[in-house]
Coordinates of C-alpha atoms in Angstrom, one line a residue:
Chain T
M18 CA 100.1 104.0 150.2
S19 CA 97.5 106.5 149.0
D20 CA 94.7 105.5 146.7
A21 CA 96.0 107.7 143.9
T22 CA 99.4 106.0 143.8
L23 CA 97.8 102.6 144.1
I24 CA 95.6 103.3 141.2
I25 CA 98.6 104.4 139.1
L26 CA 100.5 101.3 140.1
L27 CA 97.6 99.0 139.3
S28 CA 96.9 100.7 136.0
T29 CA 100.5 100.5 134.9
L30 CA 100.6 96.8 136.0
T31 CA 97.4 95.8 134.1
T32 CA 98.3 97.9 131.0
G33 CA 101.8 96.3 131.0
L34 CA 100.5 92.8 131.4
M35 CA 97.8 93.4 128.7
L36 CA 100.3 94.8 126.2
G37 CA 102.8 92.2 127.2
V38 CA 100.6 89.2 126.4
I39 CA 99.6 90.8 123.1
F40 CA 103.2 91.5 122.1
S41 CA 104.3 88.0 123.2
L42 CA 101.5 86.4 121.2
V43 CA 102.4 88.3 118.0
A44 CA 106.2 87.8 118.5
V45 CA 105.7 84.0 119.1
G46 CA 103.7 83.8 115.8
V47 CA 106.5 85.7 114.0
T48 CA 109.3 83.6 115.6
I49 CA 107.6 80.3 114.9
I50 CA 107.6 81.2 111.2
Y51 CA 111.2 82.6 111.2
G52 CA 112.5 79.7 113.2
S53 CA 111.2 77.0 110.9
I54 CA 110.9 78.5 107.4
W55 CA 113.5 81.1 108.0
M56 CA 111.0 83.7 106.8
P57 CA 111.1 87.1 108.5
N58 CA 107.5 88.2 108.0
A59 CA 107.6 91.9 107.8
A60 CA 103.9 91.9 107.0
N61 CA 103.0 90.7 110.5
G62 CA 101.8 94.1 111.5
Q63 CA 99.5 94.3 108.5
F64 CA 98.2 90.8 109.2
F65 CA 97.5 92.0 112.8
L66 CA 95.7 95.0 111.5
L67 CA 93.8 92.9 109.0
A68 CA 92.5 90.7 111.8
S69 CA 91.5 93.8 113.9
L70 CA 89.7 95.5 111.0
F71 CA 87.9 92.3 109.9
V72 CA 86.5 91.9 113.5
W73 CA 85.5 95.6 113.4
S74 CA 83.7 95.1 110.1
A75 CA 82.0 91.9 111.2
T76 CA 80.7 93.4 114.4
V77 CA 80.0 97.1 113.4
S78 CA 79.0 96.7 109.8
F79 CA 77.4 93.2 109.9
G80 CA 76.2 93.1 113.5
L81 CA 77.8 89.8 114.5
H82 CA 78.4 89.0 118.1
P83 CA 82.1 90.0 118.8
A84 CA 83.0 86.6 120.2
F85 CA 81.7 84.8 117.1
A86 CA 83.4 87.4 114.8
A87 CA 86.7 86.9 116.6
L88 CA 86.6 83.1 116.1
L89 CA 85.5 83.6 112.5
V90 CA 88.4 85.9 111.7
I91 CA 91.0 83.6 113.4
G92 CA 89.5 80.7 111.4
A93 CA 89.7 82.8 108.2
S94 CA 93.5 83.1 108.6
V95 CA 93.9 79.4 107.9
P96 CA 92.7 79.3 104.2
L97 CA 94.5 82.7 103.7
S98 CA 97.8 81.2 104.9
Y99 CA 97.3 78.1 102.8
L100 CA 96.8 80.3 99.8
L101 CA 99.9 82.4 100.4
E102 CA 101.9 79.3 101.1
A103 CA 100.9 77.7 97.9
T104 CA 101.4 80.8 95.7
L105 CA 104.4 82.6 97.1
V106 CA 106.1 81.1 100.2
R107 CA 106.6 77.5 98.9
R108 CA 108.8 78.7 95.9
F109 CA 111.6 79.7 98.2
Y110 CA 111.9 76.7 100.5
D111 CA 115.1 75.5 99.0
V112 CA 116.7 78.8 98.0
P113 CA 119.9 79.6 99.9
N114 CA 119.8 82.9 101.7
R115 CA 116.1 82.9 101.3
N116 CA 115.5 85.1 104.4
I117 CA 116.3 88.2 102.5
S118 CA 114.0 87.2 99.6
Y119 CA 111.2 86.6 102.1
F120 CA 111.9 89.9 103.8
V121 CA 111.6 91.9 100.6
L122 CA 108.6 89.8 99.6
T123 CA 106.8 90.5 102.8
L124 CA 107.7 94.2 102.6
G125 CA 105.9 94.1 99.2
I126 CA 102.9 92.5 100.8
T127 CA 103.0 95.1 103.5
Q128 CA 102.9 97.9 100.9
I129 CA 100.0 96.3 99.1
L130 CA 97.9 95.8 102.3
A131 CA 98.8 99.3 103.6
G132 CA 97.7 100.7 100.3
I133 CA 94.4 98.7 100.4
F134 CA 93.7 99.7 104.0
S135 CA 94.2 103.4 103.3
I136 CA 91.9 103.3 100.3
T137 CA 89.2 101.3 102.1
Y138 CA 89.2 101.7 105.9
G139 CA 91.2 104.9 105.9
V140 CA 88.4 106.6 104.2
W141 CA 85.7 105.4 106.6
S142 CA 87.1 106.3 110.0
D143 CA 90.3 107.2 111.9
Q144 CA 89.6 105.3 115.1
F145 CA 88.0 101.8 115.3
Q146 CA 86.3 100.4 118.3
I147 CA 84.6 97.1 118.8
P148 CA 81.6 96.5 121.1
P149 CA 82.7 94.7 124.3
I150 CA 82.4 90.9 124.4
V151 CA 81.7 91.0 128.2
A152 CA 80.1 93.9 129.9
G153 CA 80.8 95.3 133.4
V154 CA 83.7 96.4 135.5
T155 CA 85.7 94.5 138.1
M156 CA 87.2 96.4 141.1
I157 CA 90.7 95.5 142.1
G158 CA 90.9 97.4 145.4
P159 CA 90.2 101.0 144.3
F160 CA 91.1 100.3 140.7
P161 CA 88.3 99.6 138.1
I162 CA 89.1 97.4 135.2
A163 CA 86.7 96.6 132.3
N164 CA 85.7 92.9 132.3
N165 CA 86.2 93.0 128.6
R166 CA 89.9 93.9 128.8
L167 CA 90.3 91.3 131.6
A168 CA 88.8 88.6 129.5
A169 CA 91.0 89.5 126.5
M170 CA 94.1 89.4 128.8
L171 CA 93.1 86.0 130.2
I172 CA 92.4 84.5 126.8
A173 CA 95.7 85.8 125.4
G174 CA 97.5 84.3 128.5
A175 CA 95.7 80.9 128.0
L176 CA 96.6 80.9 124.3
L177 CA 100.3 81.5 125.1
A178 CA 100.3 78.7 127.7
A179 CA 98.6 76.4 125.2
L180 CA 101.1 77.2 122.5
F181 CA 104.0 76.7 124.8
A182 CA 102.6 73.3 125.8
L183 CA 102.0 72.4 122.2
L184 CA 105.5 73.2 121.1
R185 CA 107.0 71.4 124.2
Y186 CA 105.0 68.2 124.5
H187 CA 103.0 67.5 121.4
K188 CA 104.4 65.4 118.5
Y189 CA 103.9 68.3 116.1
G190 CA 105.8 70.6 118.5
R191 CA 108.7 68.2 118.8
A192 CA 108.9 67.8 115.0
L193 CA 108.8 71.6 114.6
R194 CA 111.7 72.0 117.0
A195 CA 113.6 69.2 115.3
V196 CA 113.2 71.2 112.0
F197 CA 114.3 74.4 113.8
Q198 CA 117.5 72.7 114.8
N199 CA 118.5 70.7 111.8
R200 CA 116.4 70.3 108.8
D201 CA 118.3 67.4 107.2
A202 CA 118.6 65.4 110.3
A203 CA 114.8 65.9 110.9
A204 CA 114.1 64.7 107.4
L205 CA 116.2 61.6 107.9
R206 CA 114.2 60.8 111.0
G207 CA 111.1 60.8 108.9
V208 CA 109.8 64.3 109.6
D209 CA 107.9 65.7 106.7
V210 CA 109.8 69.0 106.5
R211 CA 107.6 70.7 103.9
G212 CA 104.5 69.7 105.9
I213 CA 106.1 71.2 109.0
Y214 CA 106.9 74.4 107.1
R215 CA 103.3 74.7 105.9
M216 CA 102.0 73.9 109.4
S217 CA 104.2 76.5 111.1
F218 CA 103.2 79.2 108.5
V219 CA 99.6 78.5 109.2
L220 CA 100.0 78.3 113.0
G221 CA 102.2 81.4 113.1
N222 CA 99.8 83.5 111.2
A223 CA 96.8 82.2 113.2
V224 CA 98.6 83.3 116.3
V225 CA 99.3 86.8 114.8
F226 CA 95.6 87.0 113.8
A227 CA 94.6 86.0 117.4
G228 CA 96.8 88.8 118.7
G229 CA 95.1 91.3 116.4
V230 CA 91.7 90.1 117.3
L231 CA 92.3 90.3 121.1
F232 CA 93.9 93.7 120.8
A233 CA 90.9 95.0 118.9
C234 CA 88.6 93.6 121.6
A235 CA 90.6 95.4 124.4
Y236 CA 91.5 98.8 122.8
S237 CA 90.4 101.2 120.1
F238 CA 92.9 101.3 117.3
D239 CA 93.9 103.2 114.1
L240 CA 95.8 102.2 111.0
T241 CA 99.2 103.2 112.4
V242 CA 99.1 100.2 114.8
A243 CA 100.3 98.0 111.9
W244 CA 103.6 99.7 111.6
T245 CA 104.2 99.9 115.4
M246 CA 103.3 96.3 115.8
A247 CA 105.6 95.1 113.0
I248 CA 108.5 96.9 114.5
T249 CA 107.7 95.8 118.0
A250 CA 107.3 92.1 117.0
F251 CA 110.6 92.2 115.1
A252 CA 112.4 93.9 118.0
I253 CA 111.1 91.2 120.4
M254 CA 112.1 88.4 118.0
I255 CA 115.6 89.7 117.5
I256 CA 116.2 90.5 121.2
G257 CA 114.7 87.2 122.4
G258 CA 116.6 85.3 119.7
P259 CA 115.1 84.4 116.3
G260 CA 113.2 81.1 116.7
S261 CA 113.1 81.1 120.5
V262 CA 109.6 80.9 121.7
L263 CA 110.6 81.4 125.3
G264 CA 112.6 84.5 124.3
A265 CA 109.6 85.9 122.5
L266 CA 107.4 85.3 125.6
V267 CA 109.8 86.9 128.1
I268 CA 110.9 89.8 126.0
G269 CA 107.2 90.4 124.9
I270 CA 106.2 90.8 128.6
V271 CA 109.2 93.0 129.3
F272 CA 108.3 95.3 126.4
G273 CA 104.7 95.5 127.5
F274 CA 105.7 96.8 130.9
T275 CA 108.4 99.1 129.3
Q276 CA 105.7 100.7 127.2
A277 CA 103.3 101.0 130.1
I278 CA 105.9 102.7 132.3
V279 CA 107.4 104.9 129.6
S280 CA 103.9 106.1 128.6
I281 CA 103.5 107.6 132.1
F282 CA 106.2 110.2 131.6
A283 CA 106.8 110.4 127.9
S284 CA 105.2 109.9 124.5
P285 CA 105.0 106.5 122.8
T286 CA 107.6 107.8 120.3
V287 CA 110.2 107.5 123.1
A288 CA 109.1 103.9 123.7
A289 CA 109.6 103.2 120.0
F290 CA 113.1 104.8 120.1
S291 CA 114.0 102.6 123.0
Y292 CA 112.9 99.4 121.3
L293 CA 114.8 100.3 118.2
G294 CA 117.9 101.2 120.1
A295 CA 117.7 97.9 122.1
M296 CA 117.3 96.0 118.8
L297 CA 120.2 97.7 117.2
V298 CA 122.5 96.9 120.1
I299 CA 121.5 93.2 120.1
L300 CA 121.8 93.0 116.3
L301 CA 125.3 94.4 116.5
F302 CA 126.7 92.6 119.5
K303 CA 124.6 89.4 120.0
P304 CA 122.7 88.7 116.8
S305 CA 121.6 85.3 118.0
G306 CA 119.6 87.0 120.8
L307 CA 119.4 86.7 124.5
F308 CA 117.6 83.3 124.6
A309 CA 119.4 81.6 121.7
R310 CA 119.2 77.8 121.9
Chain Q
M14 CA 127.2 97.2 63.1
I15 CA 124.9 99.0 65.5
D16 CA 125.4 96.1 67.8
R17 CA 129.1 96.5 67.9
I18 CA 128.9 100.3 68.5
L19 CA 126.5 99.8 71.3
A20 CA 128.7 97.1 72.8
S21 CA 131.2 99.6 74.1
R22 CA 130.5 101.5 77.3
Q23 CA 131.7 104.8 75.9
S24 CA 129.1 104.7 73.2
Q25 CA 126.4 103.6 75.6
L26 CA 127.2 106.5 77.8
A27 CA 127.2 108.9 74.9
L28 CA 123.8 107.6 73.9
F29 CA 122.5 108.0 77.4
A30 CA 123.9 111.5 77.6
L31 CA 122.2 112.4 74.3
L32 CA 118.9 111.1 75.6
A33 CA 119.3 112.7 79.0
F34 CA 119.8 116.2 77.5
A35 CA 117.5 115.8 74.5
V36 CA 114.4 114.7 76.5
P37 CA 114.1 117.8 78.7
L38 CA 114.8 120.0 75.6
L39 CA 112.1 118.2 73.6
L40 CA 109.6 118.4 76.5
S41 CA 110.4 122.0 77.4
G42 CA 107.1 123.1 75.8
N43 CA 105.2 121.2 78.5
R44 CA 106.5 122.1 82.0
Y45 CA 104.6 119.2 83.6
F46 CA 106.3 116.5 81.4
A47 CA 109.7 118.2 81.7
F48 CA 109.2 118.1 85.5
I49 CA 108.6 114.3 85.3
A50 CA 111.8 114.0 83.2
G51 CA 113.7 116.0 85.8
I52 CA 112.5 113.8 88.7
T53 CA 113.3 110.7 86.7
L54 CA 116.9 112.0 86.2
V55 CA 117.3 112.5 90.0
H56 CA 116.1 108.9 90.4
V57 CA 118.7 107.7 87.8
L58 CA 121.3 109.3 90.1
W59 CA 119.8 107.7 93.2
A60 CA 119.5 104.3 91.5
S61 CA 123.1 104.4 90.5
G62 CA 124.2 105.1 94.0
M63 CA 122.0 102.3 95.4
N64 CA 123.4 100.0 92.7
L65 CA 126.9 100.6 93.9
L66 CA 125.8 99.3 97.4
Y67 CA 123.2 96.7 96.5
G68 CA 124.4 95.6 93.1
Y69 CA 128.2 95.7 93.5
T70 CA 128.7 95.4 97.3
G71 CA 125.8 93.1 98.0
L72 CA 124.3 95.1 100.8
M73 CA 120.7 96.3 100.7
P74 CA 120.6 99.7 102.5
L75 CA 117.0 100.6 103.3
M76 CA 118.2 103.8 105.0
F77 CA 119.2 105.2 101.6
A78 CA 116.3 107.7 101.5
G79 CA 117.0 108.8 105.0
I80 CA 120.6 109.7 104.0
A81 CA 119.2 111.7 101.1
G82 CA 116.8 113.3 103.5
I83 CA 119.7 114.4 105.8
S84 CA 121.3 116.2 103.0
S85 CA 118.0 117.7 101.9
Y86 CA 117.0 119.1 105.3
L87 CA 120.6 120.4 105.8
V88 CA 120.5 122.3 102.5
V89 CA 117.1 123.8 103.3
G90 CA 118.3 124.8 106.8
L91 CA 121.5 126.3 105.6
T92 CA 119.9 128.3 102.7
S93 CA 117.3 129.6 105.1
I94 CA 120.0 131.2 107.3
G95 CA 121.4 132.9 104.3
W96 CA 123.9 130.4 102.7
S97 CA 124.1 130.2 99.0
F98 CA 122.7 126.9 97.6
W99 CA 126.0 126.3 95.9
L100 CA 127.8 126.3 99.2
A101 CA 125.1 124.5 101.1
M102 CA 124.8 121.7 98.5
P103 CA 128.4 120.3 98.9
V104 CA 128.2 120.6 102.7
G105 CA 124.9 118.7 102.8
A106 CA 126.1 116.0 100.4
L107 CA 129.3 115.6 102.3
A108 CA 127.5 115.4 105.6
A109 CA 125.2 112.8 104.1
S110 CA 128.2 110.7 103.0
L111 CA 129.8 110.9 106.4
V112 CA 126.6 109.9 108.1
G113 CA 126.3 107.1 105.5
V114 CA 129.7 105.8 106.4
V115 CA 128.8 105.8 110.1
L116 CA 125.5 104.1 109.4
G117 CA 127.3 101.7 107.2
L118 CA 129.4 100.5 110.1
P119 CA 127.0 97.7 111.0
A120 CA 127.7 96.2 107.6
L121 CA 131.1 95.2 108.9
R122 CA 129.4 92.8 111.3
L123 CA 126.2 92.0 109.6
K124 CA 125.3 90.5 106.2
G125 CA 122.2 89.8 104.2
F126 CA 118.9 89.9 106.0
Y127 CA 120.5 91.1 109.3
F128 CA 122.1 94.1 107.7
T129 CA 118.9 94.9 105.8
L130 CA 116.9 94.7 109.0
C131 CA 119.4 96.9 110.8
S132 CA 119.2 99.5 108.0
L133 CA 115.4 99.4 108.2
V134 CA 115.7 100.1 111.9
I135 CA 118.1 103.0 111.2
Q136 CA 115.7 104.4 108.5
T137 CA 112.8 104.2 111.0
V138 CA 114.9 106.1 113.5
I139 CA 115.8 108.8 110.9
T140 CA 112.1 109.2 109.9
L141 CA 111.0 109.4 113.6
A142 CA 113.7 112.0 114.1
F143 CA 112.5 114.1 111.1
V144 CA 109.0 114.0 112.6
Y145 CA 110.2 114.6 116.2
F146 CA 112.5 117.6 115.9
V147 CA 109.8 119.9 114.8
N148 CA 111.8 123.1 115.2
L149 CA 114.4 122.0 112.6
T150 CA 112.2 120.1 110.2
N151 CA 108.7 121.5 110.8
G152 CA 107.6 117.9 111.6
D153 CA 104.9 116.1 109.6
T154 CA 103.7 119.4 108.0
G155 CA 106.9 119.6 106.0
I156 CA 108.7 122.6 104.6
S157 CA 107.2 124.3 101.5
Q158 CA 108.2 127.2 99.3
I159 CA 111.9 126.2 99.2
P160 CA 113.8 128.9 97.3
L161 CA 115.4 127.9 94.0
P162 CA 119.2 128.1 93.7
T163 CA 120.4 131.5 92.5
L164 CA 122.8 132.0 89.7
P165 CA 125.6 134.6 89.5
G166 CA 123.8 137.8 88.4
G167 CA 120.8 137.2 90.7
A168 CA 118.6 135.0 88.4
S169 CA 117.3 131.8 89.8
L170 CA 117.9 128.4 88.4
H171 CA 114.6 127.1 87.1
G172 CA 112.8 125.5 84.2
L173 CA 114.8 124.1 81.4
P174 CA 118.3 125.0 82.7
Y175 CA 117.5 123.2 86.0
D176 CA 116.4 120.1 84.0
L177 CA 119.7 120.2 82.1
V178 CA 121.7 120.5 85.3
L179 CA 119.9 117.4 86.5
A180 CA 120.7 115.6 83.2
A181 CA 124.3 116.6 83.6
L182 CA 124.3 115.1 87.2
A183 CA 122.7 111.9 86.0
V184 CA 125.3 111.5 83.2
I185 CA 128.2 112.3 85.6
G186 CA 126.8 109.9 88.1
V187 CA 126.6 107.0 85.6
F188 CA 130.1 108.0 84.2
V189 CA 131.6 107.9 87.7
L190 CA 129.9 104.6 88.4
I191 CA 131.3 103.1 85.2
R192 CA 134.8 104.3 86.1
L193 CA 134.5 102.9 89.6
V194 CA 133.2 99.5 88.6
D195 CA 135.9 99.1 85.9
S196 CA 138.6 100.0 88.3
G197 CA 140.4 97.8 90.8
F198 CA 138.1 99.1 93.5
G199 CA 135.0 97.8 91.6
R200 CA 136.6 94.4 91.2
R201 CA 137.4 94.2 94.9
L202 CA 133.8 95.2 95.7
I203 CA 132.5 92.3 93.6
A204 CA 134.9 90.0 95.4
V205 CA 133.6 91.2 98.7
R206 CA 130.0 90.8 97.5
E207 CA 130.7 87.2 96.4
D208 CA 132.5 86.1 99.5
D209 CA 133.9 88.6 101.9
E210 CA 135.8 86.0 104.0
L211 CA 137.6 84.7 100.9
A212 CA 138.2 88.3 99.8
E213 CA 139.8 89.0 103.3
T214 CA 142.2 86.1 102.9
L215 CA 143.2 87.3 99.5
G216 CA 144.4 90.5 101.1
I217 CA 141.5 92.7 100.2
G218 CA 140.7 95.2 103.0
V219 CA 137.0 94.4 103.3
T220 CA 136.4 97.1 105.9
R221 CA 137.9 99.8 103.7
Q222 CA 136.0 98.6 100.6
K223 CA 132.7 98.5 102.3
L224 CA 133.1 101.9 104.0
T225 CA 134.3 103.5 100.7
A226 CA 131.3 102.0 99.0
F227 CA 129.1 103.6 101.6
F228 CA 130.8 106.9 101.3
V229 CA 130.3 107.0 97.5
G230 CA 126.8 105.6 97.6
S231 CA 125.7 108.1 100.2
L232 CA 127.3 110.9 98.2
Y233 CA 125.0 110.0 95.3
A234 CA 122.0 110.0 97.8
G235 CA 123.1 113.3 99.2
I236 CA 123.7 115.1 95.9
G237 CA 120.4 113.8 94.6
G238 CA 118.6 114.9 97.8
A239 CA 120.2 118.4 97.6
F240 CA 119.1 119.0 94.0
Y241 CA 115.7 117.3 94.4
T242 CA 114.6 119.6 97.2
P243 CA 114.5 123.1 95.5
Y244 CA 113.3 121.4 92.3
V245 CA 110.2 120.0 94.0
G246 CA 109.9 122.9 96.4
F247 CA 108.4 120.8 99.2
I248 CA 109.8 118.2 101.6
S249 CA 108.3 116.3 104.5
P250 CA 109.4 113.2 106.5
R251 CA 107.3 111.2 104.0
S252 CA 109.6 112.4 101.1
F253 CA 112.4 110.4 102.6
D254 CA 110.8 107.4 104.4
V255 CA 111.3 103.7 104.0
L256 CA 108.9 103.5 101.1
I257 CA 111.2 105.8 99.1
S258 CA 114.2 103.6 99.9
L259 CA 112.2 100.6 98.8
N260 CA 111.2 102.4 95.5
V261 CA 114.8 103.2 94.7
W262 CA 115.8 99.6 95.6
L263 CA 113.0 98.4 93.3
M264 CA 114.4 100.4 90.4
V265 CA 117.8 98.7 90.9
A266 CA 116.3 95.2 91.3
F267 CA 113.8 95.6 88.5
G268 CA 116.3 96.9 86.1
G269 CA 119.1 94.5 87.0
R270 CA 121.4 94.8 90.0
G271 CA 125.1 94.8 89.4
T272 CA 124.8 96.1 85.8
I273 CA 125.4 99.7 84.8
W274 CA 122.3 100.2 82.7
G275 CA 119.8 98.0 84.5
P276 CA 119.1 100.4 87.4
V277 CA 119.1 103.4 84.9
I278 CA 116.4 101.6 82.9
G279 CA 114.6 100.7 86.1
A280 CA 114.6 104.4 87.2
V281 CA 113.4 105.5 83.8
L282 CA 110.6 103.0 83.8
L283 CA 109.5 103.3 87.4
A284 CA 110.1 106.9 88.4
P285 CA 107.3 108.3 86.2
V286 CA 104.8 105.7 87.5
P287 CA 103.4 107.9 90.4
F288 CA 102.8 110.7 87.9
L289 CA 101.0 108.5 85.5
L290 CA 98.9 107.2 88.3
Q291 CA 98.1 110.7 89.5
D292 CA 94.4 110.3 89.2
Y293 CA 94.6 107.0 91.0
Y294 CA 97.3 107.9 93.4
M295 CA 95.7 105.8 96.1
I296 CA 96.7 102.6 94.3
K297 CA 100.3 103.7 93.9
D298 CA 101.4 101.7 96.9
V299 CA 99.5 98.6 95.7
V300 CA 101.2 98.8 92.3
Y301 CA 104.7 99.2 93.8
G302 CA 104.0 96.3 96.2
L303 CA 102.9 94.1 93.3
L304 CA 106.0 95.0 91.4
I305 CA 108.3 94.1 94.3
I306 CA 106.7 90.7 94.6
G307 CA 106.9 90.3 90.8
V308 CA 110.6 91.1 90.7
I309 CA 111.4 88.8 93.6
V310 CA 109.4 85.9 92.2
L311 CA 109.8 86.2 88.4
L312 CA 112.8 88.4 87.7
P313 CA 115.4 88.0 90.4
A314 CA 118.1 89.2 88.0
G315 CA 116.1 92.1 86.7
I316 CA 115.3 93.1 83.1
V317 CA 118.9 93.6 81.9
G318 CA 120.3 90.7 84.0
G319 CA 117.5 88.4 82.7
L320 CA 117.7 89.3 79.0
V321 CA 121.2 90.3 78.2
R322 CA 123.0 87.6 80.1
R323 CA 121.6 84.3 79.0
P324 CA 120.0 82.8 82.1
K325 CA 122.4 80.3 83.6
P326 CA 121.0 77.1 84.9
D327 CA 120.0 77.3 88.5
P328 CA 122.9 77.2 90.8
E329 CA 123.2 74.0 92.7
I330 CA 120.5 73.9 95.3
V331 CA 122.1 74.1 98.7
P332 CA 119.9 72.6 101.3
A333 CA 119.3 74.5 104.4
T334 CA 121.5 73.2 107.2
V335 CA 122.4 73.9 110.7
G336 CA 123.9 77.2 111.5
E337 CA 122.0 78.9 108.7
G338 CA 120.2 81.0 111.3
A339 CA 123.4 82.4 112.7
R340 CA 124.5 84.0 109.5

């Protein structure tokens, strides 16, 4: 194999893996919230962008170290989620067919945040880039990869593994899965259902924020990433099966590689068309998704 | 006395017709205000079509603006190759209805959130297509200087006569909606909205009702789109994106879904908002977003639904159970 093909191969592989872990992370955050509260968070893309933009502000405008800024922003998602939960989300916990109310509600939040971003950040710049957390370049054979991107990829992978372990083995994770499956039975067994709802809202958003922060560390971005991410995360959730963390993980990685491969020959619009098409097919013929429990 | 007169739908319609024709006449001295009135009348038509689908059939079609856009682009394309507007308009509107029926097919399998998500995906695909097929739509740049419809004798339809045509369309749209809702078709739709499985067992052809609703609702979208285009003179993919669908939905939900006059009032109150905010157009999205949240949280039945019908006590709270996710 010549060096040129090897470089293309390795580049596709790393891009695919990088996008894949980010997609998985966001989709896991969205699916945790949908699986427990039954809330399709259409604003996930705006939350993702909010995290990216905050890290950008903290590093570029306030001169914080990017690693510190990243932790600060992920931490900031917690009080933000509590506030949203107490003011808006909690009202609908007992409403039948609440998923459509939540969907419209989060579309409203999307519109507000998109409006605010275009007034504020949209005026400042078109492209946002964050100074690297780690400097230098690693060579994989003939292919150079920025240490910064490699670090973001490893952190995202570690976060996914930790989440998976949390949901599978920890007491909270077991309670969460019990509420996923049967809210009443879980309540009878002494699970604090509302507490679990609140926890999963906070956890899910923190994961989406982490996705945004890591994406901002690895790539430069613009305001349109919110809309693309929202659609991608929803497509992954629907195809993987709403509420299925494993589904979000697997399909997220698949989507990452799809995007990396499609981008070699065609525009990202074609990748978007293919996600939307796949999502429509699954919605129509297997709405419970490929990894339904 | 006045109460009793206003109680009948005929007199309500007569009052609406009076207002719809009088307002453009009264505002004819100021072209800008008359233009706002004209745009509002198009939105009355759109909100009535959306109301048939969302209010009476219980489906929330977020691809509504996309369907209007298909008619609009088709009319522009056909008039640019020499067709008369009066020939292109029915063709565009009919094409929009047929597309609407096809895009409504998922409604036969999906309900509630899943249908709405599906329609959002379809709307996104339509918007991407408007941007992508540059040679037909001129992409993101949009098409400007769209010619006005010509009248017999060579004059073009503009100014006050155009406003009055839009008023007539809005009145006809509401009139047709009243007739539909009061007919057996309307009652069957409501049965489908309340419980489509029960409706099916009662011998109602659910498929036919839903697809007919999509045909008629999309016809409203298409006719509105066809007349909106030369009136404004400029279209781009942003003129028919998901935010426009949401705005029309908001007019229906804010006014009161499933009532004749709620969506009309919603359109009259909300369609002028972007013009009033012209100097602060940046915050338009924020205002609409806040209104959406306000309606969902505070006014789920809308203004008319909340005030006219005494609020009923909350329906029995059904706890979430297994299998909820599969619906």
